[in-house]
Amino acid sequence: MTYTTIHKSTLDFLKSVSKNNNRDWFNNNRQKYVDAHENIIAFTEALLKEIQKHDHLETTSAKESLMRIYRDTRFSKDKTPCKTHFSGGFKRATKNLRGGYYFQIGPGASIAAGGFFSPEPHDLLRIRKDIEINYSSWRRMLAAKKFKSTFTELKGEKLLTSPKGFPKDHPAIDLLRHKQFYFRHPFTDKEILGTDFLKQMNQAFKNLRPYFDYMSDILTTDMNGESIF
């Protein structure tokens, strides 16, 4: 099978942006941006089709998935106008399938990621309650060979101490302190320019499924295992 690839010129464009991140340079090199953007659109469309073979997505197109390269500088001290990467996301469909996929393409900063970046308060409490009771299941899931070899460890911001209502000496306090619950897998520049990069990124997303399936069960049921919908 021939996979849609990331062009070297796309990576070169992003490297140039990092060295010349101003509006004049960008406007004078707009065709390079257009060419790189079209490459990323094609890659995203191909990735979307691959993910749809093993998951049910609400996101239906690359246009819907991709994020703007232009930065919102209104509330930032960094006034550079452009990001130095392309990125996009895929939302899982229906209220019963929780979690989302995220990808980023950039020099030295390419990743496949997914999980729960900003869980709502009631979801966060439900996750922590499950960890409190079923922490052995969490340990087994996170230690599974294929999963751990892809994502290494749970990422996300943590509290400095135990969350309110949970014991400080709980055996899974390291998990309970999490405010975010996501995973990320990095790719080298050599990998993203390879002919099978799309296959590698899709496989990383496939390897998230045990986690998404577990979290979907948690977040669609109450503590008695009864559906909340």
Short mmCIF file of C-alpha atoms in Angstrom, two decimals:
data_model
loop_
_atom_site.label_atom_id
_atom_site.label_comp_id
_atom_site.label_asym_id
_atom_site.label_seq_id
_atom_site.Cartn_x
_atom_site.Cartn_y
_atom_site.Cartn_z
CA MET A 1 0.00 0.00 0.00
CA THR A 2 1.24 3.50 -0.87
CA TYR A 3 0.69 6.04 1.90
CA THR A 4 0.32 9.80 1.63
CA THR A 5 3.58 11.32 2.85
CA ILE A 6 4.81 14.53 4.45
CA HIS A 7 7.00 16.38 1.95
CA LYS A 8 10.44 17.63 2.89
CA SER A 9 9.44 21.04 1.52
CA THR A 10 6.67 21.16 4.16
CA LEU A 11 9.17 20.60 6.95
CA ASP A 12 11.57 23.11 5.34
CA PHE A 13 8.78 25.70 5.24
CA LEU A 14 8.10 25.25 8.96
CA LYS A 15 11.82 25.57 9.72
CA SER A 16 11.85 28.84 7.77
CA VAL A 17 8.84 30.10 9.73
CA SER A 18 10.70 29.54 13.00
CA LYS A 19 13.59 31.67 11.70
CA ASN A 20 11.46 34.37 10.04
CA ASN A 21 8.29 34.54 12.12
CA ASN A 22 6.93 37.87 10.95
CA ARG A 23 4.07 38.93 8.71
CA ASP A 24 6.22 40.44 5.96
CA TRP A 25 8.20 37.23 5.46
CA PHE A 26 5.04 35.12 5.59
CA ASN A 27 3.23 37.27 3.04
CA ASN A 28 6.25 37.20 0.71
CA ASN A 29 6.37 33.42 0.95
CA ARG A 30 2.67 32.68 0.87
CA GLN A 31 2.92 30.19 -1.99
CA LYS A 32 5.27 28.06 0.13
CA TYR A 33 2.62 28.10 2.84
CA VAL A 34 -0.11 27.15 0.36
CA ASP A 35 1.94 24.22 -0.92
CA ALA A 36 2.76 23.01 2.61
CA HIS A 37 -0.85 23.44 3.73
CA GLU A 38 -2.13 21.41 0.78
CA ASN A 39 0.32 18.64 1.69
CA ILE A 40 -0.98 18.62 5.28
CA ILE A 41 -4.59 18.61 4.06
CA ALA A 42 -3.88 15.54 1.92
CA PHE A 43 -2.11 13.82 4.83
CA THR A 44 -4.96 14.63 7.22
CA GLU A 45 -7.61 13.32 4.81
CA ALA A 46 -5.66 10.07 4.43
CA LEU A 47 -5.18 9.76 8.19
CA LEU A 48 -8.88 10.40 8.77
CA LYS A 49 -9.79 7.55 6.42
CA GLU A 50 -7.41 5.18 8.20
CA ILE A 51 -8.79 6.04 11.65
CA GLN A 52 -12.35 5.58 10.40
CA LYS A 53 -11.47 1.94 9.72
CA HIS A 54 -11.07 1.26 13.44
CA ASP A 55 -13.04 4.00 15.19
CA HIS A 56 -16.23 6.04 14.79
CA LEU A 57 -15.43 9.73 14.34
CA GLU A 58 -17.53 12.86 14.42
CA THR A 59 -14.85 14.73 12.46
CA THR A 60 -15.61 14.27 8.77
CA SER A 61 -12.91 16.18 6.87
CA ALA A 62 -9.40 17.59 7.02
CA LYS A 63 -10.87 21.10 6.91
CA GLU A 64 -12.82 20.34 10.07
CA SER A 65 -9.79 18.71 11.71
CA LEU A 66 -6.99 21.18 11.01
CA MET A 67 -6.18 24.12 13.24
CA ARG A 68 -5.08 27.49 11.93
CA ILE A 69 -1.37 28.18 11.64
CA TYR A 70 -1.99 31.75 12.76
CA ARG A 71 -1.53 32.38 16.48
CA ASP A 72 -3.93 34.31 18.69
CA THR A 73 -1.56 36.89 20.16
CA ARG A 74 -4.12 39.08 21.93
CA PHE A 75 -3.31 37.82 25.42
CA SER A 76 0.22 36.55 24.86
CA LYS A 77 3.59 38.18 25.44
CA ASP A 78 4.83 36.26 22.40
CA LYS A 79 3.64 38.31 19.42
CA THR A 80 5.03 36.10 16.67
CA PRO A 81 2.12 35.67 14.24
CA CYS A 82 2.49 32.00 13.26
CA LYS A 83 2.83 28.59 14.85
CA THR A 84 5.87 26.61 13.76
CA HIS A 85 3.85 23.43 13.26
CA PHE A 86 0.65 22.17 11.68
CA SER A 87 -1.86 20.40 13.91
CA GLY A 88 -5.28 18.85 13.93
CA GLY A 89 -7.69 16.74 15.92
CA PHE A 90 -10.32 14.06 15.48
CA LYS A 91 -13.34 13.83 17.76
CA ARG A 92 -14.91 10.47 18.49
CA ALA A 93 -18.61 10.24 17.64
CA THR A 94 -21.63 9.85 19.93
CA LYS A 95 -21.87 10.50 23.65
CA ASN A 96 -20.84 6.91 24.34
CA LEU A 97 -17.39 7.20 22.74
CA ARG A 98 -15.21 9.50 24.81
CA GLY A 99 -11.78 10.94 24.09
CA GLY A 100 -10.14 12.56 21.10
CA TYR A 101 -7.07 12.25 18.89
CA TYR A 102 -4.54 15.03 18.27
CA PHE A 103 -1.58 15.21 15.92
CA GLN A 104 1.15 17.76 15.34
CA ILE A 105 3.69 18.05 12.52
CA GLY A 106 6.70 20.28 13.04
CA PRO A 107 10.51 20.20 13.08
CA GLY A 108 11.52 18.34 16.21
CA ALA A 109 7.95 18.61 17.52
CA SER A 110 5.84 15.96 15.80
CA ILE A 111 3.51 13.91 17.99
CA ALA A 112 0.47 11.68 18.08
CA ALA A 113 -1.55 12.30 21.22
CA GLY A 114 -4.93 11.64 22.70
CA GLY A 115 -6.99 11.56 25.83
CA PHE A 116 -8.64 14.09 28.10
CA PHE A 117 -7.04 17.54 28.20
CA SER A 118 -9.76 19.47 30.05
CA PRO A 119 -12.18 17.06 31.73
CA GLU A 120 -15.28 18.69 33.18
CA PRO A 121 -15.49 18.66 36.99
CA HIS A 122 -18.02 15.81 37.18
CA ASP A 123 -15.96 13.73 34.72
CA LEU A 124 -12.77 14.43 36.67
CA LEU A 125 -14.43 13.29 39.89
CA ARG A 126 -15.76 10.14 38.20
CA ILE A 127 -12.29 9.30 36.86
CA ARG A 128 -10.69 9.78 40.27
CA LYS A 129 -13.35 7.67 41.96
CA ASP A 130 -12.61 4.86 39.54
CA ILE A 131 -8.88 5.17 40.16
CA GLU A 132 -9.49 5.07 43.91
CA ILE A 133 -11.40 1.78 43.63
CA ASN A 134 -9.93 0.12 40.54
CA TYR A 135 -6.33 1.31 40.59
CA SER A 136 -5.07 -2.23 39.92
CA SER A 137 -6.96 -2.21 36.60
CA TRP A 138 -5.37 1.13 35.77
CA ARG A 139 -1.91 -0.19 36.54
CA ARG A 140 -2.43 -3.23 34.31
CA MET A 141 -3.78 -1.11 31.46
CA LEU A 142 -0.91 1.38 31.61
CA ALA A 143 1.67 -1.39 31.87
CA ALA A 144 0.39 -3.40 28.89
CA LYS A 145 3.37 -4.03 26.60
CA LYS A 146 2.03 -2.52 23.35
CA PHE A 147 0.50 0.45 25.16
CA LYS A 148 3.55 1.28 27.27
CA SER A 149 5.96 0.87 24.35
CA THR A 150 3.96 3.49 22.43
CA PHE A 151 3.10 6.05 25.11
CA THR A 152 5.48 5.35 28.04
CA GLU A 153 3.46 7.19 30.72
CA LEU A 154 0.35 9.17 31.52
CA LYS A 155 0.80 12.89 30.81
CA GLY A 156 -0.92 16.00 32.10
CA GLU A 157 -0.93 18.62 34.84
CA LYS A 158 -1.06 17.39 38.43
CA LEU A 159 -2.06 18.75 41.79
CA LEU A 160 0.80 19.35 44.22
CA THR A 161 -1.02 17.32 46.85
CA SER A 162 -3.94 14.89 47.00
CA PRO A 163 -7.31 16.01 45.63
CA LYS A 164 -9.98 16.94 48.15
CA GLY A 165 -11.76 13.90 49.54
CA PHE A 166 -9.04 11.39 48.63
CA PRO A 167 -6.45 9.93 51.03
CA LYS A 168 -2.91 11.23 50.76
CA ASP A 169 -1.52 7.73 51.29
CA HIS A 170 -3.58 6.05 48.58
CA PRO A 171 -1.43 3.53 46.60
CA ALA A 172 -2.34 5.31 43.36
CA ILE A 173 -1.92 8.88 44.61
CA ASP A 174 0.33 9.53 41.58
CA LEU A 175 -2.69 8.92 39.34
CA LEU A 176 -5.23 10.64 41.58
CA ARG A 177 -3.24 13.88 41.49
CA HIS A 178 -3.73 14.18 37.73
CA LYS A 179 -5.95 16.97 36.41
CA GLN A 180 -5.39 15.89 32.81
CA PHE A 181 -5.28 12.36 31.44
CA TYR A 182 -3.62 12.12 28.05
CA PHE A 183 -0.81 10.34 26.24
CA ARG A 184 1.64 11.39 23.57
CA HIS A 185 4.06 9.64 21.26
CA PRO A 186 6.89 11.66 19.62
CA PHE A 187 8.17 11.20 16.08
CA THR A 188 11.58 12.23 14.74
CA ASP A 189 11.92 14.36 11.61
CA LYS A 190 13.30 11.29 9.84
CA GLU A 191 10.21 9.31 10.79
CA ILE A 192 7.73 11.90 9.61
CA LEU A 193 9.42 12.09 6.20
CA GLY A 194 9.29 8.31 5.84
CA THR A 195 6.99 6.53 3.41
CA ASP A 196 5.14 4.73 6.21
CA PHE A 197 4.68 7.67 8.59
CA LEU A 198 0.92 7.73 8.13
CA LYS A 199 0.83 4.04 9.01
CA GLN A 200 2.91 4.68 12.14
CA MET A 201 0.70 7.53 13.33
CA ASN A 202 -2.46 5.56 12.68
CA GLN A 203 -1.03 2.62 14.64
CA ALA A 204 -0.26 4.91 17.57
CA PHE A 205 -3.90 5.99 17.58
CA LYS A 206 -5.06 2.37 17.34
CA ASN A 207 -2.95 1.59 20.41
CA LEU A 208 -4.98 4.17 22.37
CA ARG A 209 -8.18 2.17 22.01
CA PRO A 210 -7.87 0.10 25.22
CA TYR A 211 -7.60 3.37 27.14
CA PHE A 212 -10.46 5.04 25.28
CA ASP A 213 -12.67 1.97 25.70
CA TYR A 214 -11.98 1.89 29.43
CA MET A 215 -12.58 5.60 29.87
CA SER A 216 -15.76 5.47 27.81
CA ASP A 217 -17.12 2.81 30.15
CA ILE A 218 -16.26 4.95 33.17
CA LEU A 219 -17.67 8.21 31.84
CA THR A 220 -20.95 6.78 30.58
CA THR A 221 -21.85 4.93 33.80
CA ASP A 222 -22.33 5.75 37.46
CA MET A 223 -20.44 4.15 40.34
CA ASN A 224 -22.84 1.19 40.22
CA GLY A 225 -22.07 0.57 36.55
CA GLU A 226 -25.48 1.83 35.42
CA SER A 227 -25.70 3.90 32.24
CA ILE A 228 -26.10 7.63 32.86
CA PHE A 229 -27.75 8.20 29.50
#
